[in-house]
PDB file of C-alpha atoms in Angstrom:
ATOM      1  CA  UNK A 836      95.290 156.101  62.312  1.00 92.00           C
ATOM      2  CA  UNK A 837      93.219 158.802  61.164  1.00 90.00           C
ATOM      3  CA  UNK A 838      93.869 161.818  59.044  1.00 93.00           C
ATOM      4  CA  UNK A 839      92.464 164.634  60.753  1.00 95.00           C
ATOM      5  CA  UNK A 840      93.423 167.856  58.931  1.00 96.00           C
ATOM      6  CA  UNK A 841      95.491 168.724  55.965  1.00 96.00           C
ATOM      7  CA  UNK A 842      97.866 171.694  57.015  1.00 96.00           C
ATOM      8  CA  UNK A 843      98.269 174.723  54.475  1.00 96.00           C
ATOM      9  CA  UNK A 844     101.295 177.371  55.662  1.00 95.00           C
ATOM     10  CA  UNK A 845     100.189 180.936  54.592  1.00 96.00           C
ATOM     11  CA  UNK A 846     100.639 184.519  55.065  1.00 96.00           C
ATOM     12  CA  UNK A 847      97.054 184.695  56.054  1.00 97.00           C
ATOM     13  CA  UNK A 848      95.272 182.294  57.401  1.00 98.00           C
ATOM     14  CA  UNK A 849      91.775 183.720  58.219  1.00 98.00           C
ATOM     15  CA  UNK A 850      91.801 185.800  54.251  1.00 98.00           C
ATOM     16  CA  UNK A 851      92.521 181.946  52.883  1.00 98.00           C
ATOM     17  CA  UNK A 852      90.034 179.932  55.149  1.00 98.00           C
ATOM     18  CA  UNK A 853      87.953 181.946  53.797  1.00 98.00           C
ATOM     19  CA  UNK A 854      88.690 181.610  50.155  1.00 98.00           C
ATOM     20  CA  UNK A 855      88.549 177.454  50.679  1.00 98.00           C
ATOM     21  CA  UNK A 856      85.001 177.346  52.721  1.00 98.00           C
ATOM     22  CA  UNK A 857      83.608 179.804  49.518  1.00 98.00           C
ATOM     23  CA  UNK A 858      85.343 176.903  47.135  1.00 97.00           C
ATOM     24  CA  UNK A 859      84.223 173.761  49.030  1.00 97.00           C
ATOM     25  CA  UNK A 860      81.516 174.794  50.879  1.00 97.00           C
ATOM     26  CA  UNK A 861      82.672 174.266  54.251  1.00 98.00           C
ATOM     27  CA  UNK A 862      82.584 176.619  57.514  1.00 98.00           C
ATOM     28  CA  UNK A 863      85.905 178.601  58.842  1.00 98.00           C
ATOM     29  CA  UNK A 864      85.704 177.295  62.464  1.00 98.00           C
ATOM     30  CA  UNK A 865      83.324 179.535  64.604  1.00 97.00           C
ATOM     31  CA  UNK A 866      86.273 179.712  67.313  1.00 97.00           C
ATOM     32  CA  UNK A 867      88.451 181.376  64.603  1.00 97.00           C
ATOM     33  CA  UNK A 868      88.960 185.123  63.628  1.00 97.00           C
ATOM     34  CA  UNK A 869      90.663 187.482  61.253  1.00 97.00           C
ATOM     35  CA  UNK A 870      94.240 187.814  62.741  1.00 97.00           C
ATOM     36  CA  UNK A 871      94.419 184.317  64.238  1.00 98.00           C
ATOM     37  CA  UNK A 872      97.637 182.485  63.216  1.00 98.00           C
ATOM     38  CA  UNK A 873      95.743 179.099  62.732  1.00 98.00           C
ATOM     39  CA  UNK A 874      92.254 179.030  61.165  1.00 98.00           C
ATOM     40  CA  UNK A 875      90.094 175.737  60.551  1.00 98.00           C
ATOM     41  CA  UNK A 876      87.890 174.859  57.680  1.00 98.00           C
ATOM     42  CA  UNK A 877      85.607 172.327  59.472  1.00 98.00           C
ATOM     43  CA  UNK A 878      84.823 169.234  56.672  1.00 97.00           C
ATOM     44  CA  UNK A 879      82.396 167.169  56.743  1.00 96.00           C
ATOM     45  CA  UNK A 880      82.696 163.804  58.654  1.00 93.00           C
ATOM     46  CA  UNK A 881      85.319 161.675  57.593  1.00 91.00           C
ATOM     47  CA  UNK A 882      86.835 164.141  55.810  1.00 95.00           C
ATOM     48  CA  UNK A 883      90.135 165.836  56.804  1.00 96.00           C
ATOM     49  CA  UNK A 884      89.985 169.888  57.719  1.00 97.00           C
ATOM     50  CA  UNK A 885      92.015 172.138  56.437  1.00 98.00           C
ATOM     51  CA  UNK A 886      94.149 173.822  58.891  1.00 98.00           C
ATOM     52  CA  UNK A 887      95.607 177.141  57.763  1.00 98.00           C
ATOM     53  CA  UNK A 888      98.871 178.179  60.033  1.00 98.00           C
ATOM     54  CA  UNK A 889     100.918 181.398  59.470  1.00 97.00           C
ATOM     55  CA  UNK A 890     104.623 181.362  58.927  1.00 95.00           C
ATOM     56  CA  UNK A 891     107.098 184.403  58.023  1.00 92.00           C
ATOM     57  CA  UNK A 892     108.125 183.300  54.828  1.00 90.00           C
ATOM     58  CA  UNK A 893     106.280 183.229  51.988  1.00 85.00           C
ATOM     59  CA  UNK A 894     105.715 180.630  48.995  1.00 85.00           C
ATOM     60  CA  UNK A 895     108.913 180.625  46.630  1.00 86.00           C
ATOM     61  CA  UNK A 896     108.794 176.545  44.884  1.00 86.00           C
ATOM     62  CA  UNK A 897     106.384 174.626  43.306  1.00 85.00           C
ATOM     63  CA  UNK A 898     103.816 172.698  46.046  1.00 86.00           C
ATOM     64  CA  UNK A 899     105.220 169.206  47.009  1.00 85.00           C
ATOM     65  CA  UNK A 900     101.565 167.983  47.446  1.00 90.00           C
ATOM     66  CA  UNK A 901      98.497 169.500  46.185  1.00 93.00           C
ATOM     67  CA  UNK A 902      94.818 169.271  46.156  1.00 95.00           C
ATOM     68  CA  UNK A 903      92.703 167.304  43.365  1.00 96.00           C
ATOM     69  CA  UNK A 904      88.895 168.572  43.551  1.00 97.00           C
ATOM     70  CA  UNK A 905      86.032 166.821  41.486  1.00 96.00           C
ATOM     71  CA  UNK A 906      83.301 168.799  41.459  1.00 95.00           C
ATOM     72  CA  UNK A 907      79.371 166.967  42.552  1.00 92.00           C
ATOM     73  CA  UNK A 908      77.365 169.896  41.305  1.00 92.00           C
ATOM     74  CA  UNK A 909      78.859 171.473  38.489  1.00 95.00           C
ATOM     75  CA  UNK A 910      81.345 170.187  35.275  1.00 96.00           C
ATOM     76  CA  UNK A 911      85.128 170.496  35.367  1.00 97.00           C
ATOM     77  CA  UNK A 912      84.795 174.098  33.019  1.00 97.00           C
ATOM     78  CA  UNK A 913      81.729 175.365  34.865  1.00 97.00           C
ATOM     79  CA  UNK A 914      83.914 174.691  38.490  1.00 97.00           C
ATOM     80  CA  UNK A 915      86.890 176.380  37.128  1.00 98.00           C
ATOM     81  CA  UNK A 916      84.875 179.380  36.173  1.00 98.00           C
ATOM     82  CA  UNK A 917      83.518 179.574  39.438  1.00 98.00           C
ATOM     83  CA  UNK A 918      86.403 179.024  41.504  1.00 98.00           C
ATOM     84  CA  UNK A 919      88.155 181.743  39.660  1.00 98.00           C
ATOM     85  CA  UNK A 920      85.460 184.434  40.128  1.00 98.00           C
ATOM     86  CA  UNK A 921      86.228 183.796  44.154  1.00 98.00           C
ATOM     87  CA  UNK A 922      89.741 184.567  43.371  1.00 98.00           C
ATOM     88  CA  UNK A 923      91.913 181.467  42.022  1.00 98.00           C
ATOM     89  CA  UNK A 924      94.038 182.310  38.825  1.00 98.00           C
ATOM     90  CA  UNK A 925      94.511 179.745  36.258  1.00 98.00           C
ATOM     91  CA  UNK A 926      98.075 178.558  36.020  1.00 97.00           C
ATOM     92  CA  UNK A 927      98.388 175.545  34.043  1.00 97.00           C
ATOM     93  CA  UNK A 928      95.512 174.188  31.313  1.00 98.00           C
ATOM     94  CA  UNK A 929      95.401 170.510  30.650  1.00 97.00           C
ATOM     95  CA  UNK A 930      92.136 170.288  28.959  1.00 96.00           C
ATOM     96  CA  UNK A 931      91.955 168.599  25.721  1.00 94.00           C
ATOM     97  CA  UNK A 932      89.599 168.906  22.517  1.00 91.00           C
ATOM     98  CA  UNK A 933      88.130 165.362  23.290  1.00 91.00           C
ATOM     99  CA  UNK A 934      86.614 166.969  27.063  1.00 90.00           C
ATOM    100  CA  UNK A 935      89.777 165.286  28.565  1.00 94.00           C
ATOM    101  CA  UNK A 936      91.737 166.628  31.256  1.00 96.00           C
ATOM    102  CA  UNK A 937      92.351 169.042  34.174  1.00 97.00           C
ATOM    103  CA  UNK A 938      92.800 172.555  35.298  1.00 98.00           C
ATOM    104  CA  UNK A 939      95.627 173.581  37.513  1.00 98.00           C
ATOM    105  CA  UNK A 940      94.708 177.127  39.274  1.00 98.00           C
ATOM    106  CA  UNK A 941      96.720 178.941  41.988  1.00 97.00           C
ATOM    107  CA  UNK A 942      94.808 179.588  45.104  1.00 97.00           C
ATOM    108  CA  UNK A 943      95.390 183.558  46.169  1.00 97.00           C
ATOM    109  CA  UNK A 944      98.404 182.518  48.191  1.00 96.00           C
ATOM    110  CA  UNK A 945      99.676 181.271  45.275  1.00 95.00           C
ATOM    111  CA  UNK A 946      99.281 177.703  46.116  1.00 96.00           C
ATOM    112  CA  UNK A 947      98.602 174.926  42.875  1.00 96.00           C
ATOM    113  CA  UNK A 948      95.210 172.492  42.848  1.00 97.00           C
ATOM    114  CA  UNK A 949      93.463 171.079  39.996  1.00 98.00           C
ATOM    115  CA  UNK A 950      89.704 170.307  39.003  1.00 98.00           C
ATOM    116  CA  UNK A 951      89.246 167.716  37.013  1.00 97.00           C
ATOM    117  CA  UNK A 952      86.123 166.387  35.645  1.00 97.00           C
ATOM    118  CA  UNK A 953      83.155 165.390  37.547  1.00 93.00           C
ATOM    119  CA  UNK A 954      81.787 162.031  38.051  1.00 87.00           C
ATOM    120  CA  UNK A 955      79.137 162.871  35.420  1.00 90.00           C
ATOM    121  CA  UNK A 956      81.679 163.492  32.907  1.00 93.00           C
ATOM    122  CA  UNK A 957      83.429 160.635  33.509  1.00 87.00           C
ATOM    123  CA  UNK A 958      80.602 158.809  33.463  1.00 81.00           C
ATOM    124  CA  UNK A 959      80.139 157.129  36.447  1.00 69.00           C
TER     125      UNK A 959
END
């Protein structure tokens, strides 16, 4: 079996495709449009898409299941920083004084994912 997208309901799912390909890096799907009810954000191979579908109602609990990004290019502070400029908000701070830790930020649907520390910071 093979895990071929990860599904994201959303109000909007061209305005949010969008905001995930500026975070990751990754094109909306050149068959997709503003005003489609499903949008794709191609990954790489071997990598799930994400599949953005509209539904009526909008977000009202805590996610079940999130995302967990490590950034490659940047650290876990200079990633945050980033990701908020394209429009997350930072919800929850788990950073310590040690460099420990994670950031939890709300995408601008409202939905939670954290960056956590790269691989250089973790030393690997």
């Amino acid at each position: 079996m093979i895990l071929r997208h990860v599904t994201v309901d959303c109000a909007d799912p061209y305005e949010l495709a969008k905001f995930w390909s500026a975070v990751t890096g990754w094109p909306v799907s050149d068959d997709d449009a503003p005003g489609d009810s499903e949008v794709l954000v191609e990954a790489p191979p071997s990598v799930p898409g994400m599949l953005f579908i509209q539904v009526p109602e909008g977000k009202t609990v805590k996610n079940r299941i999130h995302f967990d990004w490590m950034p490659t290019e940047r650290t876990r502070d200079e990633e945050v920083e980033r990701v908020i400029a394209l429009g997350a908000k930072l919800y929850e701070d788990h950073r310590t004084a040690e460099g420990l830790g994670w950031v939890t930020l709300l995408d601008p649907e409202g939905n939670e994912f954290c960056v956590e520390r790269s691989t250089a910071e973790r030393g690997l």
